Amino acid sequence: MVKQTHLNVTVDFTKWGESQKDLRIPAHQPIKALILNLAETLKFELGSDTKYSLKATNKGILLSDDDKLTDYPITDGDILEIL
């Protein structure tokens, strides 16, 4: 089975004072790079206390720093909360 290169997910930015957004994101990037790219693309300010962690709230999976979405059972439709 071929792994998807991108996933259609909902990203919850409430910890950053923003709303949830439905996005198509690359599955191969490390979580830290993904969060930095999302912040830059969406023009969000990162605080000095940014943890570079995501939680798949509907699956109870915690990902951080060098973890990649492709290494976990994250699929289209999942909700990823930025911590």
mmCIF file of C-alpha atoms in Angstrom:
data_model
loop_
_atom_site.group_PDB
_atom_site.id
_atom_site.type_symbol
_atom_site.label_atom_id
_atom_site.label_comp_id
_atom_site.label_asym_id
_atom_site.label_seq_id
_atom_site.Cartn_x
_atom_site.Cartn_y
_atom_site.Cartn_z
ATOM 1 C CA MET A 1 0.000 0.000 0.000
ATOM 2 C CA VAL A 2 1.331 3.442 -0.931
ATOM 3 C CA LYS A 3 1.429 5.974 1.899
ATOM 4 C CA GLN A 4 -0.155 9.340 1.286
ATOM 5 C CA THR A 5 2.209 12.289 0.948
ATOM 6 C CA HIS A 6 -0.398 14.717 2.309
ATOM 7 C CA LEU A 7 -3.250 14.436 4.804
ATOM 8 C CA ASN A 8 -6.539 16.333 5.046
ATOM 9 C CA VAL A 9 -6.894 17.110 8.751
ATOM 10 C CA THR A 10 -8.338 19.674 11.124
ATOM 11 C CA VAL A 11 -5.639 21.553 13.032
ATOM 12 C CA ASP A 12 -6.711 23.112 16.336
ATOM 13 C CA PHE A 13 -4.831 26.370 16.960
ATOM 14 C CA THR A 14 -6.752 27.408 20.119
ATOM 15 C CA LYS A 15 -3.555 27.315 22.230
ATOM 16 C CA TRP A 16 -2.306 30.086 19.910
ATOM 17 C CA GLY A 17 -5.516 32.094 20.339
ATOM 18 C CA GLU A 18 -6.777 31.071 16.888
ATOM 19 C CA SER A 19 -9.540 28.771 15.642
ATOM 20 C CA GLN A 20 -9.554 25.303 14.107
ATOM 21 C CA LYS A 21 -8.689 25.094 10.419
ATOM 22 C CA ASP A 22 -9.208 22.335 7.866
ATOM 23 C CA LEU A 23 -5.860 21.936 6.101
ATOM 24 C CA ARG A 24 -3.995 19.656 3.715
ATOM 25 C CA ILE A 25 -0.581 19.130 5.275
ATOM 26 C CA PRO A 26 2.541 17.169 4.281
ATOM 27 C CA ALA A 27 2.850 13.870 6.125
ATOM 28 C CA HIS A 28 6.621 13.488 5.748
ATOM 29 C CA GLN A 29 7.864 16.560 7.663
ATOM 30 C CA PRO A 30 9.068 16.358 11.252
ATOM 31 C CA ILE A 31 6.488 17.870 13.623
ATOM 32 C CA LYS A 32 8.702 20.825 14.587
ATOM 33 C CA ALA A 33 9.205 21.794 10.921
ATOM 34 C CA LEU A 34 5.494 21.302 10.220
ATOM 35 C CA ILE A 35 4.476 23.611 13.079
ATOM 36 C CA LEU A 36 7.018 26.257 12.026
ATOM 37 C CA ASN A 37 5.756 26.083 8.419
ATOM 38 C CA LEU A 38 2.113 26.342 9.505
ATOM 39 C CA ALA A 39 2.888 29.374 11.678
ATOM 40 C CA GLU A 40 4.773 31.080 8.845
ATOM 41 C CA THR A 41 2.171 30.287 6.180
ATOM 42 C CA LEU A 42 -0.794 31.337 8.336
ATOM 43 C CA LYS A 43 1.127 34.322 9.761
ATOM 44 C CA PHE A 44 0.739 33.252 13.395
ATOM 45 C CA GLU A 45 3.140 34.527 16.036
ATOM 46 C CA LEU A 46 4.961 31.790 17.945
ATOM 47 C CA GLY A 47 5.524 32.425 21.615
ATOM 48 C CA SER A 48 8.784 31.665 23.357
ATOM 49 C CA ASP A 49 7.002 28.811 25.162
ATOM 50 C CA THR A 50 6.015 26.945 21.967
ATOM 51 C CA LYS A 51 6.417 23.206 22.576
ATOM 52 C CA TYR A 52 6.371 21.928 18.972
ATOM 53 C CA SER A 53 3.977 19.132 19.887
ATOM 54 C CA LEU A 54 0.738 17.866 18.372
ATOM 55 C CA LYS A 55 -1.926 15.625 19.834
ATOM 56 C CA ALA A 56 -4.265 13.598 17.649
ATOM 57 C CA THR A 57 -7.226 14.245 19.938
ATOM 58 C CA ASN A 58 -9.458 11.585 18.419
ATOM 59 C CA LYS A 59 -6.740 8.902 18.745
ATOM 60 C CA GLY A 60 -4.800 9.936 21.865
ATOM 61 C CA ILE A 61 -1.471 10.049 20.006
ATOM 62 C CA LEU A 62 1.148 12.615 21.060
ATOM 63 C CA LEU A 63 3.775 13.675 18.512
ATOM 64 C CA SER A 64 6.681 16.067 18.978
ATOM 65 C CA ASP A 65 9.901 17.443 17.485
ATOM 66 C CA ASP A 66 11.342 14.815 15.103
ATOM 67 C CA ASP A 67 8.250 12.555 14.930
ATOM 68 C CA LYS A 68 6.598 12.299 11.509
ATOM 69 C CA LEU A 69 2.919 11.757 10.751
ATOM 70 C CA THR A 70 3.852 8.916 8.379
ATOM 71 C CA ASP A 71 5.191 6.897 11.330
ATOM 72 C CA TYR A 72 1.834 6.891 13.155
ATOM 73 C CA PRO A 73 -1.745 5.912 12.254
ATOM 74 C CA ILE A 74 -2.762 9.506 11.449
ATOM 75 C CA THR A 75 -5.278 9.616 8.599
ATOM 76 C CA ASP A 76 -7.555 11.995 6.708
ATOM 77 C CA GLY A 77 -10.185 13.513 8.991
ATOM 78 C CA ASP A 78 -8.133 13.407 12.193
ATOM 79 C CA ILE A 79 -8.054 16.398 14.541
ATOM 80 C CA LEU A 80 -4.559 17.591 15.468
ATOM 81 C CA GLU A 81 -4.279 19.937 18.445
ATOM 82 C CA ILE A 82 -1.173 22.091 18.708
ATOM 83 C CA LEU A 83 0.043 22.025 22.311
#
